[in-house]
CSV table of C-alpha atoms and ligand atoms in Angstrom, one decimal:
chain,number,residue,atom,x,y,z
A,1,MET,CA,0.0,0.0,0.0
A,2,PRO,CA,1.7,3.3,-1.0
A,3,SER,CA,2.2,5.9,1.6
A,4,ALA,CA,-0.5,8.5,2.0
A,5,THR,CA,2.2,11.2,2.4
A,6,LEU,CA,2.2,13.4,-0.7
A,7,LEU,CA,5.5,14.6,-2.1
A,8,ALA,CA,5.9,18.3,-2.0
A,9,PRO,CA,5.8,19.7,-5.6
A,10,ASP,CA,8.8,21.9,-4.9
A,11,ALA,CA,10.9,18.8,-4.1
A,12,VAL,CA,10.6,17.8,-7.8
A,13,LEU,CA,11.4,21.4,-8.9
A,14,SER,CA,14.5,21.1,-6.8
A,15,GLN,CA,15.7,17.9,-8.4
A,16,LYS,CA,18.9,18.0,-10.5
A,17,TYR,CA,20.1,15.5,-13.1
A,18,PRO,CA,19.6,12.6,-13.0
A,19,PHE,CA,15.9,13.2,-12.4
A,20,THR,CA,13.7,10.6,-10.8
A,21,LEU,CA,10.0,9.7,-10.9
A,22,PRO,CA,8.3,10.5,-7.6
A,23,ALA,CA,6.0,7.9,-6.1
A,24,LEU,CA,2.4,8.6,-6.7
A,25,GLY,CA,1.8,8.9,-3.0
A,26,TYR,CA,-1.5,7.0,-3.1
A,27,ALA,CA,-3.0,3.8,-4.7
A,28,ASN,CA,-3.9,3.9,-8.3
A,29,ASN,CA,-7.6,3.8,-7.4
A,30,ALA,CA,-7.4,6.4,-4.6
A,31,VAL,CA,-9.0,9.2,-6.7
A,32,GLU,CA,-11.7,7.1,-8.2
A,33,PRO,CA,-14.3,7.7,-9.5
A,34,ALA,CA,-12.9,11.0,-10.9
A,35,VAL,CA,-9.8,9.2,-12.2
A,36,ASP,CA,-10.0,5.5,-12.8
A,37,ALA,CA,-7.2,3.2,-11.6
A,38,GLN,CA,-6.1,2.1,-15.0
A,39,THR,CA,-5.7,5.6,-16.3
A,40,MET,CA,-3.9,6.6,-13.1
A,41,GLY,CA,-1.4,3.7,-13.4
A,42,ILE,CA,-0.6,4.2,-17.1
A,43,HIS,CA,-0.5,8.0,-16.7
A,44,HIS,CA,2.0,7.9,-13.8
A,45,ASP,CA,4.0,4.7,-14.5
A,46,ARG,CA,4.4,5.2,-18.3
A,47,HIS,CA,3.6,8.7,-19.4
A,48,HIS,CA,5.3,10.6,-16.5
A,49,ALA,CA,8.1,8.0,-16.4
A,50,ALA,CA,8.8,8.6,-20.1
A,51,TYR,CA,9.2,12.4,-19.5
A,52,VAL,CA,11.8,11.6,-16.8
A,53,THR,CA,13.6,9.1,-19.0
A,54,ASN,CA,13.7,11.3,-22.0
A,55,LEU,CA,14.9,14.3,-20.0
A,56,ASN,CA,17.7,12.3,-18.5
A,57,LYS,CA,18.7,10.9,-21.9
A,58,ALA,CA,18.9,14.3,-23.5
A,59,LEU,CA,20.9,15.9,-20.6
A,60,GLU,CA,23.3,13.0,-20.3
A,61,SER,CA,25.6,14.7,-22.9
A,62,GLN,CA,25.1,18.2,-21.3
A,63,PRO,CA,27.2,18.2,-18.1
A,64,THR,CA,27.1,21.9,-17.9
A,65,LEU,CA,23.4,21.7,-17.2
A,66,HIS,CA,23.7,19.1,-14.4
A,67,GLY,CA,24.1,21.7,-11.7
A,68,TYR,CA,20.7,23.3,-12.4
A,69,SER,CA,17.5,22.3,-10.8
A,70,LEU,CA,14.4,21.4,-12.8
A,71,GLY,CA,12.8,24.7,-11.9
A,72,GLU,CA,15.9,26.6,-13.1
A,73,LEU,CA,16.1,24.6,-16.3
A,74,LEU,CA,12.5,25.6,-17.1
A,75,MET,CA,12.7,29.2,-16.0
A,76,GLY,CA,16.0,29.8,-17.9
A,77,LEU,CA,15.0,27.8,-21.0
A,78,ARG,CA,16.3,30.4,-23.5
A,79,ARG,CA,19.8,30.3,-22.0
A,80,TRP,CA,20.4,26.6,-22.8
A,81,PRO,CA,21.9,25.1,-26.0
A,82,ALA,CA,19.3,25.2,-28.8
A,83,ALA,CA,19.7,21.4,-29.2
A,84,VAL,CA,18.1,20.7,-25.8
A,85,GLN,CA,15.6,23.5,-25.5
A,86,SER,CA,12.7,21.5,-26.9
A,87,VAL,CA,13.5,18.4,-24.8
A,88,ILE,CA,13.7,20.5,-21.6
A,89,ARG,CA,10.5,22.3,-22.6
A,90,ASN,CA,8.5,19.1,-23.4
A,91,ASN,CA,10.0,16.6,-21.0
A,92,GLY,CA,11.2,18.8,-18.2
A,93,GLY,CA,7.8,20.5,-18.4
A,94,GLY,CA,6.1,17.1,-18.4
A,95,HIS,CA,8.0,16.1,-15.3
A,96,ALA,CA,7.2,19.2,-13.3
A,97,ASN,CA,3.6,19.5,-14.5
A,98,HIS,CA,2.7,15.9,-13.6
A,99,ALA,CA,4.5,16.0,-10.2
A,100,LEU,CA,2.3,18.9,-9.3
A,101,PHE,CA,-0.8,17.3,-10.7
A,102,TRP,CA,-0.4,14.1,-8.6
A,103,ASN,CA,-0.1,16.2,-5.5
A,104,LEU,CA,-3.1,18.3,-6.4
A,105,LEU,CA,-5.4,15.3,-6.7
A,106,ALA,CA,-6.9,14.5,-3.3
A,107,PRO,CA,-7.5,10.8,-2.5
A,108,ALA,CA,-11.2,10.3,-1.9
A,109,ALA,CA,-10.5,9.2,1.6
A,110,ALA,CA,-8.2,12.0,2.6
A,111,ALA,CA,-9.2,14.9,4.8
A,112,THR,CA,-8.1,17.8,2.5
A,113,ALA,CA,-9.3,21.3,1.8
A,114,ALA,CA,-12.2,21.3,-0.6
A,115,ALA,CA,-12.0,25.0,-1.1
A,116,PRO,CA,-9.3,27.6,-1.3
A,117,ASN,CA,-8.4,29.1,2.1
A,118,GLY,CA,-5.8,31.3,3.7
A,119,LYS,CA,-3.6,33.6,1.5
A,120,LEU,CA,-4.6,31.8,-1.8
A,121,GLY,CA,-8.3,32.0,-0.8
A,122,ASP,CA,-7.9,35.8,-0.3
A,123,MET,CA,-6.2,36.2,-3.7
A,124,ILE,CA,-8.9,34.2,-5.4
A,125,VAL,CA,-11.6,36.4,-4.0
A,126,ARG,CA,-9.6,39.5,-5.0
A,127,ASP,CA,-8.9,38.4,-8.6
A,128,PHE,CA,-11.9,36.2,-9.4
A,129,GLY,CA,-14.6,36.9,-6.9
A,130,SER,CA,-15.1,33.4,-5.7
A,131,HIS,CA,-14.0,29.7,-5.7
A,132,GLU,CA,-16.8,29.0,-8.1
A,133,ALA,CA,-15.6,31.7,-10.5
A,134,VAL,CA,-12.0,30.3,-10.5
A,135,ASN,CA,-13.3,26.8,-11.1
A,136,ALA,CA,-15.4,28.1,-14.0
A,137,ALA,CA,-12.4,29.8,-15.5
A,138,LEU,CA,-10.3,26.7,-15.1
A,139,LYS,CA,-13.0,24.6,-16.8
A,140,THR,CA,-13.4,27.1,-19.7
A,141,ALA,CA,-9.6,27.0,-20.3
A,142,ALA,CA,-9.6,23.2,-20.0
A,143,VAL,CA,-12.4,22.6,-22.4
A,144,GLY,CA,-11.2,25.3,-24.8
A,145,GLN,CA,-7.6,24.1,-25.0
A,146,PHE,CA,-7.3,22.8,-28.6
A,147,GLY,CA,-5.5,19.5,-28.7
A,148,SER,CA,-3.1,18.5,-25.9
A,149,GLY,CA,-2.3,20.9,-23.1
A,150,TRP,CA,-3.2,22.1,-19.6
A,151,SER,CA,-5.5,24.5,-17.9
A,152,TRP,CA,-3.5,26.5,-15.4
A,153,LEU,CA,-4.1,28.8,-12.4
A,154,VAL,CA,-0.9,30.8,-12.2
A,155,LYS,CA,0.6,33.6,-10.1
A,156,THR,CA,2.1,36.2,-12.4
A,157,ALA,CA,5.3,38.2,-11.8
A,158,THR,CA,3.1,41.1,-10.6
A,159,ASN,CA,1.4,38.8,-8.0
A,160,ARG,CA,-1.9,38.5,-9.8
A,161,LEU,CA,-3.8,35.2,-10.3
A,162,VAL,CA,-4.6,34.4,-13.9
A,163,VAL,CA,-6.2,31.3,-15.5
A,164,ARG,CA,-4.8,30.4,-18.9
A,165,GLY,CA,-4.6,27.4,-21.2
A,166,LEU,CA,-1.1,26.3,-22.3
A,167,PRO,CA,-0.3,23.8,-25.1
A,168,ASN,CA,1.5,20.5,-24.8
A,169,GLN,CA,3.7,20.4,-21.7
A,170,ASP,CA,4.6,24.1,-21.5
A,171,SER,CA,5.1,25.0,-17.9
A,172,PRO,CA,4.0,28.4,-16.6
A,173,LEU,CA,7.6,28.6,-15.3
A,174,LEU,CA,8.8,29.2,-18.9
A,175,GLU,CA,7.3,32.6,-18.7
A,176,GLY,CA,8.2,33.2,-15.1
A,177,GLU,CA,4.7,32.4,-13.7
A,178,LEU,CA,4.2,30.2,-10.7
A,179,PRO,CA,1.9,27.2,-11.3
A,180,ILE,CA,-0.7,26.8,-8.6
A,181,VAL,CA,-3.4,24.5,-10.1
A,182,GLY,CA,-2.9,22.5,-13.3
A,183,ILE,CA,-5.5,20.3,-15.0
A,184,ASP,CA,-4.0,17.9,-17.5
A,185,VAL,CA,-6.3,17.7,-20.6
A,186,TRP,CA,-4.1,15.5,-22.7
A,187,GLU,CA,-6.3,12.6,-23.9
A,188,HIS,CA,-4.0,10.2,-22.0
A,189,ALA,CA,-5.4,11.8,-18.8
A,190,TYR,CA,-9.0,10.9,-19.4
A,191,TYR,CA,-9.8,9.0,-22.6
A,192,LEU,CA,-10.1,5.4,-21.2
A,193,LYS,CA,-13.0,6.5,-18.9
A,194,TYR,CA,-14.4,9.6,-20.5
A,195,GLN,CA,-13.6,9.2,-24.2
A,196,ASN,CA,-14.6,12.6,-25.8
A,197,ARG,CA,-16.3,13.9,-22.7
A,198,ARG,CA,-13.5,16.2,-21.6
A,199,ALA,CA,-15.9,18.5,-19.8
A,200,ASP,CA,-17.1,15.7,-17.5
A,201,TYR,CA,-13.5,14.7,-16.7
A,202,VAL,CA,-12.7,18.4,-15.8
A,203,ASP,CA,-15.8,18.7,-13.6
A,204,ALA,CA,-14.8,15.5,-11.7
A,205,VAL,CA,-11.2,16.6,-11.3
A,206,LEU,CA,-12.1,20.1,-10.1
A,207,LYS,CA,-14.1,18.4,-7.2
A,208,ARG,CA,-10.9,16.5,-6.2
A,209,ILE,CA,-8.5,19.4,-6.1
A,210,ASN,CA,-6.6,19.6,-2.8
A,211,TRP,CA,-6.7,23.3,-2.1
A,212,ASP,CA,-4.2,22.9,0.7
A,213,VAL,CA,-1.6,21.8,-1.9
A,214,ALA,CA,-2.6,24.7,-4.2
A,215,GLY,CA,-2.4,27.1,-1.3
A,216,ALA,CA,1.1,25.9,-0.4
A,217,GLN,CA,2.4,27.3,-3.8
A,218,VAL,CA,1.7,30.9,-2.8
A,219,GLN,CA,3.1,30.8,0.8
B,1,FE2,FE1,-0.5,13.8,-18.5
């Protein structure tokens, strides 16, 4: 039985080469019915693992980058050799994004915050008006994201909260924005259970967001 202790997302952003796949922190079926066990297992054990493997393979021949953390590699993308920028963007982004996503999903049995509170709660009221409004914005961005990507709640460099859709595995960190909530809308995240009903998947995931984890991003 996996530990119920969730890995802090910043622990993954602090990782340096060689990068490692964090444990899921809960059983594959822990977030059912929102996310079915088969999807959870494939998503974490194969998709997320592949981002980590591909990132390590690409950086093996770049020893000058081994001293940088995952967060630094993403935030400083334009500084790195052109040959590895796409790999860092796609696979480094994939590693960071999924590590946060697993932590944001609350196991059904866990006692976690079902609504934003504390500093993040205050910021959401200031910038969106309500929890319902930020959820609606996250859903609109998730459903409207053409093709693969993520719906993000981010904190901008000017300390404002914004919801935006980003394509592929682009991390908000690429633009110096702090990811707070991310909803994976790649088909690999939902197709086995929801097929083309992305909106239903988004509704279900929004009900399982652990707002304590989201709030920890802005402390
Ligand atoms: Fe994914």
